Amino acid sequence: MTASSARARRAFALPMGLAVASSLVLVPVTTATAAEAAPAATTATTATTATGAAGGEQTSYVVNILPGKLAAALAERAITKAGGTVLKAYDKIGVVVVHSARADFAEKIRKVPGVQSAGATRTTPLAAQSTDDMGAPAVLSEKQQDAAARQADGDEDPLQGLQWDLPAIKADKAHQKSLGSGKVTVAVIDTGVDDTHPDLAANFDRAASVNCVGGVPDTADGAWRPQAGESAHGTHVAGEIAAAKNGIGMTGVAPGVKVSGIKVSQPDGFFYTEAVVCGFMWAAEHGVDVTNNSYYTDPWMFNCTDDPDQKALVHAVGRATAYAELKGAVNIASAGNSDLDLAAKTLPDATSPNDSVPVDREIDPRTCLDIPAQLPGVVTVSATGAKNLKSSYSNYGKGVIDITAPGGDSTSLQTPEAPAVDGRILGTLPGGGYGYMAGTSMAGPHVAGVAALIKSTHPKAPALAVKALLKAQADTMACPEPYDLDGDGVTDAVCEGGKSGAGFYGAGMADALDAVTKR
């Protein structure tokens, strides 16, 4: 019951039988002012045929230096001399996004005084992106929607009866007290959000939305939306967080807060470092209170700090998440869908790099990090199913998992109580539809929604306080003894922590009711 595909951390929809996923469970696949915003042509696609002085193919790098404008100016000169072109300099955190066609660029720039680390963000040259389908959610038909609406209680949105996940975190009771504040914004750093969806339009924060693909912000109207053939993942996540309680469709965990779309995934589903850094920086500079991150940063499932390229990626994304938290954002990330114990001494990784030729390797999770989930300060979320047990695919690990929330599972393994009929999680889909998906990608948004409710209740609370309340208010869940989901007599995973359940569930199940009632 593990995910073994080459991109085991992308978004996925569990089929009617058992499927497994990873932090993005479909497959997973940089900040400027509006005046500086680059058009779509400045994304990775731009450099498809570009060549440098050495006549090679362009690739993308991050160069990490001391923060500050002077350091950035000096670095730009050195980068140019080494055969690179600065795409975007984030001088507040000392991260520079660079394109170069020189095969020796990273080696040369690392020798420059003041350069702390530098590395390629991918293992293949920049190339035109495909629009291959990365996996599709199970779409809810009109007939199914009508059937659900007929069973809805008078104060429920028509599809709320299908959302077993809301009572699992007491969100249904929380909504009787508060829907959350419209002054709070959750940024969905993901594959894009369809803000024209009737369940999202009223709660969408355009000013905090952007397209960061390629590492440079594109603020053109609608640039944050998924295009035809691109993943529905980000739109699904947005609905889980903030679908309006408006008498139509479904209900989000925090249906009164705002949601924004920060698109960082390329059309083929890859989340590269330059885009992820841009996403966090945009959120930091645009008043975002919570970020939701249901992906890992490609091309490495785990980034090992003894490798100079991978170390640079850890540094760059780590600086961006820390800056976003300093500016007030609580960063929430999904733990992944490979059924791995992230607290183990060693772990297998046969999927990296996933943009070229993967190699089998054993990694030490203490020095090889899943980013952003395992970065300091980021809230790491595991997933549960309708029976309140760890989802079959969810990563876990005592001391790594901070909190848990519903992410769904195969209906045959964890069957919900009626009127819900599917063990996966309902969400909004581009074009106005609804559908089911499952993964820790679906658990993270539940925690992001609860964090938004806490921020609504405590508007002056800094990020550290919101994180502390998330854990303090969570409902402790004991380790299941044994954990044998399929009933075959074989333990499927070992939970450390006994009555605390910390190995599977961290502090426990996120609690939306406490978020709006405890002051």
CSV table of N, CA and C in Angstrom, one decimal, residues 225-314:
chain,number,residue,atom,x,y,z
A,225,ARG,N,-5.0,30.8,-13.2
A,225,ARG,CA,-6.0,29.7,-13.4
A,225,ARG,C,-5.3,28.5,-14.2
A,226,PRO,N,-5.8,27.3,-13.9
A,226,PRO,CA,-5.3,26.1,-14.7
A,226,PRO,C,-5.8,26.2,-16.1
A,227,GLN,N,-5.0,25.9,-17.1
A,227,GLN,CA,-5.5,25.9,-18.5
A,227,GLN,C,-6.0,24.6,-18.9
A,228,ALA,N,-6.6,24.5,-20.0
A,228,ALA,CA,-7.2,23.2,-20.5
A,228,ALA,C,-6.1,22.2,-20.5
A,229,GLY,N,-6.4,21.0,-20.0
A,229,GLY,CA,-5.5,19.9,-19.9
A,229,GLY,C,-4.6,19.9,-18.7
A,230,GLU,N,-4.6,21.0,-17.9
A,230,GLU,CA,-3.8,21.1,-16.7
A,230,GLU,C,-4.6,20.5,-15.5
A,231,SER,N,-3.9,20.3,-14.4
A,231,SER,CA,-4.4,19.6,-13.3
A,231,SER,C,-5.5,20.4,-12.6
A,232,ALA,N,-6.5,19.7,-12.1
A,232,ALA,CA,-7.6,20.3,-11.3
A,232,ALA,C,-7.2,20.4,-9.8
A,233,HIS,N,-6.1,20.0,-9.5
A,233,HIS,CA,-5.7,19.9,-8.1
A,233,HIS,C,-5.8,21.1,-7.3
A,234,GLY,N,-5.3,22.2,-7.8
A,234,GLY,CA,-5.4,23.5,-7.0
A,234,GLY,C,-6.8,24.0,-6.8
A,235,THR,N,-7.6,23.8,-7.8
A,235,THR,CA,-9.0,24.2,-7.6
A,235,THR,C,-9.8,23.4,-6.6
A,236,HIS,N,-9.4,22.1,-6.6
A,236,HIS,CA,-10.0,21.1,-5.6
A,236,HIS,C,-9.6,21.5,-4.2
A,237,VAL,N,-8.3,21.8,-4.0
A,237,VAL,CA,-7.8,22.2,-2.7
A,237,VAL,C,-8.5,23.5,-2.3
A,238,ALA,N,-8.7,24.5,-3.2
A,238,ALA,CA,-9.3,25.8,-2.8
A,238,ALA,C,-10.7,25.6,-2.3
A,239,GLY,N,-11.4,24.7,-2.9
A,239,GLY,CA,-12.8,24.4,-2.5
A,239,GLY,C,-12.9,23.8,-1.1
A,240,GLU,N,-11.9,22.9,-0.8
A,240,GLU,CA,-11.9,22.3,0.5
A,240,GLU,C,-11.7,23.3,1.6
A,241,ILE,N,-10.9,24.3,1.3
A,241,ILE,CA,-10.6,25.4,2.2
A,241,ILE,C,-11.7,26.4,2.4
A,242,ALA,N,-12.2,26.9,1.3
A,242,ALA,CA,-13.1,28.1,1.4
A,242,ALA,C,-14.2,28.1,0.4
A,243,ALA,N,-14.8,26.9,0.0
A,243,ALA,CA,-16.0,27.0,-0.8
A,243,ALA,C,-17.1,27.7,0.0
A,244,ALA,N,-17.8,28.6,-0.6
A,244,ALA,CA,-18.7,29.5,0.2
A,244,ALA,C,-19.9,28.7,0.7
A,245,LYS,N,-20.4,29.1,1.8
A,245,LYS,CA,-21.7,28.5,2.3
A,245,LYS,C,-22.8,29.4,1.7
A,246,ASN,N,-23.2,29.1,0.5
A,246,ASN,CA,-24.1,30.0,-0.3
A,246,ASN,C,-25.3,29.3,-0.9
A,247,GLY,N,-25.6,28.1,-0.4
A,247,GLY,CA,-26.8,27.4,-0.9
A,247,GLY,C,-26.6,26.7,-2.2
A,248,ILE,N,-25.3,26.6,-2.6
A,248,ILE,CA,-25.0,25.8,-3.8
A,248,ILE,C,-23.8,24.9,-3.5
A,249,GLY,N,-23.7,23.8,-4.2
A,249,GLY,CA,-22.5,23.0,-4.1
A,249,GLY,C,-22.2,22.5,-2.7
A,250,MET,N,-20.9,22.6,-2.4
A,250,MET,CA,-20.3,22.1,-1.2
A,250,MET,C,-19.9,23.2,-0.2
A,251,THR,N,-19.4,22.9,0.9
A,251,THR,CA,-19.0,23.9,1.9
A,251,THR,C,-17.5,23.6,2.3
A,252,GLY,N,-16.7,24.7,2.4
A,252,GLY,CA,-15.4,24.6,2.8
A,252,GLY,C,-15.2,24.6,4.3
A,253,VAL,N,-14.0,24.2,4.7
A,253,VAL,CA,-13.7,24.2,6.2
A,253,VAL,C,-13.9,25.6,6.7
A,254,ALA,N,-13.5,26.6,6.0
A,254,ALA,CA,-13.6,28.0,6.5
A,254,ALA,C,-14.3,28.8,5.4
A,255,PRO,N,-15.6,28.7,5.2
A,255,PRO,CA,-16.3,29.2,4.1
A,255,PRO,C,-16.5,30.7,4.1
A,256,GLY,N,-16.0,31.4,5.1
A,256,GLY,CA,-16.1,32.9,5.2
A,256,GLY,C,-14.7,33.5,4.9
A,257,VAL,N,-13.6,32.8,4.8
A,257,VAL,CA,-12.4,33.4,4.6
A,257,VAL,C,-12.1,33.6,3.1
A,258,LYS,N,-11.0,34.3,2.7
A,258,LYS,CA,-10.6,34.5,1.3
A,258,LYS,C,-9.6,33.4,0.9
A,259,VAL,N,-9.6,33.1,-0.3
A,259,VAL,CA,-8.6,32.1,-0.9
A,259,VAL,C,-8.0,32.7,-2.1
A,260,SER,N,-6.7,32.6,-2.3
A,260,SER,CA,-6.0,33.0,-3.5
A,260,SER,C,-5.3,31.9,-4.2
A,261,GLY,N,-5.0,32.1,-5.5
A,261,GLY,CA,-4.3,31.1,-6.2
A,261,GLY,C,-2.9,31.6,-6.6
A,262,ILE,N,-1.9,30.8,-6.2
A,262,ILE,CA,-0.5,31.1,-6.6
A,262,ILE,C,-0.1,29.9,-7.4
A,263,LYS,N,0.0,30.0,-8.7
A,263,LYS,CA,0.2,28.9,-9.6
A,263,LYS,C,1.8,28.7,-9.7
A,264,VAL,N,2.2,27.5,-9.3
A,264,VAL,CA,3.7,27.3,-9.4
A,264,VAL,C,4.0,26.0,-10.2
A,265,SER,N,3.0,25.3,-10.6
A,265,SER,CA,3.1,24.0,-11.4
A,265,SER,C,3.1,24.2,-12.9
A,266,GLN,N,4.1,23.7,-13.5
A,266,GLN,CA,4.2,23.7,-15.0
A,266,GLN,C,3.1,22.8,-15.6
A,267,PRO,N,2.8,23.0,-16.8
A,267,PRO,CA,1.7,22.2,-17.5
A,267,PRO,C,1.9,20.7,-17.3
A,268,ASP,N,3.2,20.3,-17.3
A,268,ASP,CA,3.4,18.9,-17.2
A,268,ASP,C,3.5,18.4,-15.7
A,269,GLY,N,3.2,19.3,-14.8
A,269,GLY,CA,3.0,18.9,-13.4
A,269,GLY,C,4.2,19.1,-12.5
A,270,PHE,N,5.3,19.7,-13.0
A,270,PHE,CA,6.5,19.8,-12.1
A,270,PHE,C,6.5,21.1,-11.3
A,271,PHE,N,6.9,21.0,-10.1
A,271,PHE,CA,7.0,22.1,-9.2
A,271,PHE,C,8.5,22.4,-8.9
A,272,TYR,N,9.1,23.3,-9.7
A,272,TYR,CA,10.5,23.6,-9.6
A,272,TYR,C,10.8,24.7,-8.6
A,273,THR,N,12.0,24.7,-8.1
A,273,THR,CA,12.4,25.6,-6.9
A,273,THR,C,12.1,27.0,-7.2
A,274,GLU,N,12.5,27.5,-8.4
A,274,GLU,CA,12.3,28.9,-8.7
A,274,GLU,C,10.9,29.4,-8.6
A,275,ALA,N,9.9,28.5,-9.0
A,275,ALA,CA,8.5,28.8,-8.9
A,275,ALA,C,8.0,28.8,-7.5
A,276,VAL,N,8.5,27.8,-6.7
A,276,VAL,CA,8.1,27.7,-5.3
A,276,VAL,C,8.6,28.8,-4.5
A,277,VAL,N,9.8,29.3,-4.7
A,277,VAL,CA,10.4,30.4,-4.0
A,277,VAL,C,9.5,31.7,-4.4
A,278,CYS,N,9.2,31.9,-5.6
A,278,CYS,CA,8.4,33.0,-6.0
A,278,CYS,C,7.1,32.9,-5.3
A,279,GLY,N,6.5,31.7,-5.2
A,279,GLY,CA,5.2,31.6,-4.6
A,279,GLY,C,5.2,32.0,-3.1
A,280,PHE,N,6.1,31.6,-2.4
A,280,PHE,CA,6.2,32.0,-1.0
A,280,PHE,C,6.5,33.5,-0.8
A,281,MET,N,7.4,34.0,-1.7
A,281,MET,CA,7.7,35.4,-1.6
A,281,MET,C,6.5,36.3,-2.0
A,282,TRP,N,5.7,35.8,-2.9
A,282,TRP,CA,4.5,36.6,-3.3
A,282,TRP,C,3.5,36.6,-2.1
A,283,ALA,N,3.3,35.4,-1.5
A,283,ALA,CA,2.4,35.3,-0.4
A,283,ALA,C,2.9,36.2,0.7
A,284,ALA,N,4.2,36.2,1.0
A,284,ALA,CA,4.7,37.0,2.1
A,284,ALA,C,4.5,38.5,1.9
A,285,GLU,N,4.6,39.0,0.6
A,285,GLU,CA,4.5,40.4,0.3
A,285,GLU,C,3.1,40.8,0.1
A,286,HIS,N,2.1,39.9,0.1
A,286,HIS,CA,0.7,40.3,-0.2
A,286,HIS,C,-0.2,39.9,0.9
A,287,GLY,N,0.2,39.9,2.1
A,287,GLY,CA,-0.7,39.8,3.2
A,287,GLY,C,-1.3,38.5,3.5
A,288,VAL,N,-0.8,37.4,2.9
A,288,VAL,CA,-1.4,36.1,3.1
A,288,VAL,C,-1.2,35.6,4.5
A,289,ASP,N,-2.2,35.1,5.1
A,289,ASP,CA,-2.2,34.6,6.5
A,289,ASP,C,-1.8,33.1,6.6
A,290,VAL,N,-2.2,32.3,5.6
A,290,VAL,CA,-1.9,30.9,5.6
A,290,VAL,C,-1.5,30.5,4.2
A,291,THR,N,-0.5,29.6,4.0
A,291,THR,CA,-0.2,29.0,2.7
A,291,THR,C,-0.5,27.5,2.8
A,292,ASN,N,-1.0,27.0,1.7
A,292,ASN,CA,-1.3,25.5,1.6
A,292,ASN,C,-0.4,25.0,0.5
A,293,ASN,N,0.4,23.9,0.9
A,293,ASN,CA,1.4,23.4,0.0
A,293,ASN,C,1.2,21.9,-0.1
A,294,SER,N,0.6,21.4,-1.2
A,294,SER,CA,0.3,20.0,-1.3
A,294,SER,C,1.2,19.4,-2.5
A,295,TYR,N,2.5,19.4,-2.3
A,295,TYR,CA,3.4,19.0,-3.4
A,295,TYR,C,4.8,18.8,-2.7
A,296,TYR,N,5.7,18.2,-3.5
A,296,TYR,CA,7.1,18.3,-3.1
A,296,TYR,C,7.8,19.0,-4.2
A,297,THR,N,8.9,19.6,-3.9
A,297,THR,CA,9.7,20.4,-4.9
A,297,THR,C,10.5,19.5,-5.8
A,298,ASP,N,10.2,19.5,-7.1
A,298,ASP,CA,10.9,18.6,-8.0
A,298,ASP,C,12.3,19.1,-8.3
A,299,PRO,N,13.2,18.3,-8.8
A,299,PRO,CA,13.0,16.9,-9.2
A,299,PRO,C,13.3,15.8,-8.2
A,300,TRP,N,13.6,16.2,-6.9
A,300,TRP,CA,14.1,15.3,-5.9
A,300,TRP,C,13.0,15.1,-4.9
A,301,MET,N,12.6,13.9,-4.6
A,301,MET,CA,11.6,13.6,-3.6
A,301,MET,C,12.2,14.0,-2.2
A,302,PHE,N,13.5,13.7,-2.1
A,302,PHE,CA,14.3,14.1,-0.9
A,302,PHE,C,15.5,14.8,-1.4
A,303,ASN,N,15.8,16.0,-0.8
A,303,ASN,CA,17.0,16.8,-1.2
A,303,ASN,C,18.1,16.6,-0.1
A,304,CYS,N,19.2,16.0,-0.5
A,304,CYS,CA,20.3,15.7,0.4
A,304,CYS,C,21.3,16.8,0.4
A,305,THR,N,21.5,17.3,1.6
A,305,THR,CA,22.4,18.5,1.8
A,305,THR,C,23.9,18.2,1.6
A,306,ASP,N,24.2,16.9,1.4
A,306,ASP,CA,25.6,16.6,1.0
A,306,ASP,C,25.9,16.7,-0.5
A,307,ASP,N,24.8,17.0,-1.2
A,307,ASP,CA,24.9,17.2,-2.7
A,307,ASP,C,24.8,18.7,-2.9
A,308,PRO,N,25.7,19.3,-3.6
A,308,PRO,CA,25.7,20.8,-3.8
A,308,PRO,C,24.5,21.3,-4.5
A,309,ASP,N,24.0,20.7,-5.5
A,309,ASP,CA,22.7,21.1,-6.1
A,309,ASP,C,21.5,21.0,-5.2
A,310,GLN,N,21.4,19.9,-4.6
A,310,GLN,CA,20.2,19.7,-3.7
A,310,GLN,C,20.3,20.6,-2.5
A,311,LYS,N,21.5,20.8,-1.9
A,311,LYS,CA,21.6,21.7,-0.8
A,311,LYS,C,21.1,23.1,-1.1
A,312,ALA,N,21.5,23.5,-2.3
A,312,ALA,CA,21.0,24.9,-2.8
A,312,ALA,C,19.5,25.0,-2.8
A,313,LEU,N,18.9,23.9,-3.2
A,313,LEU,CA,17.4,24.0,-3.3
A,313,LEU,C,16.8,24.0,-1.9
A,314,VAL,N,17.4,23.3,-1.0
A,314,VAL,CA,16.9,23.3,0.4
A,314,VAL,C,17.1,24.7,1.0
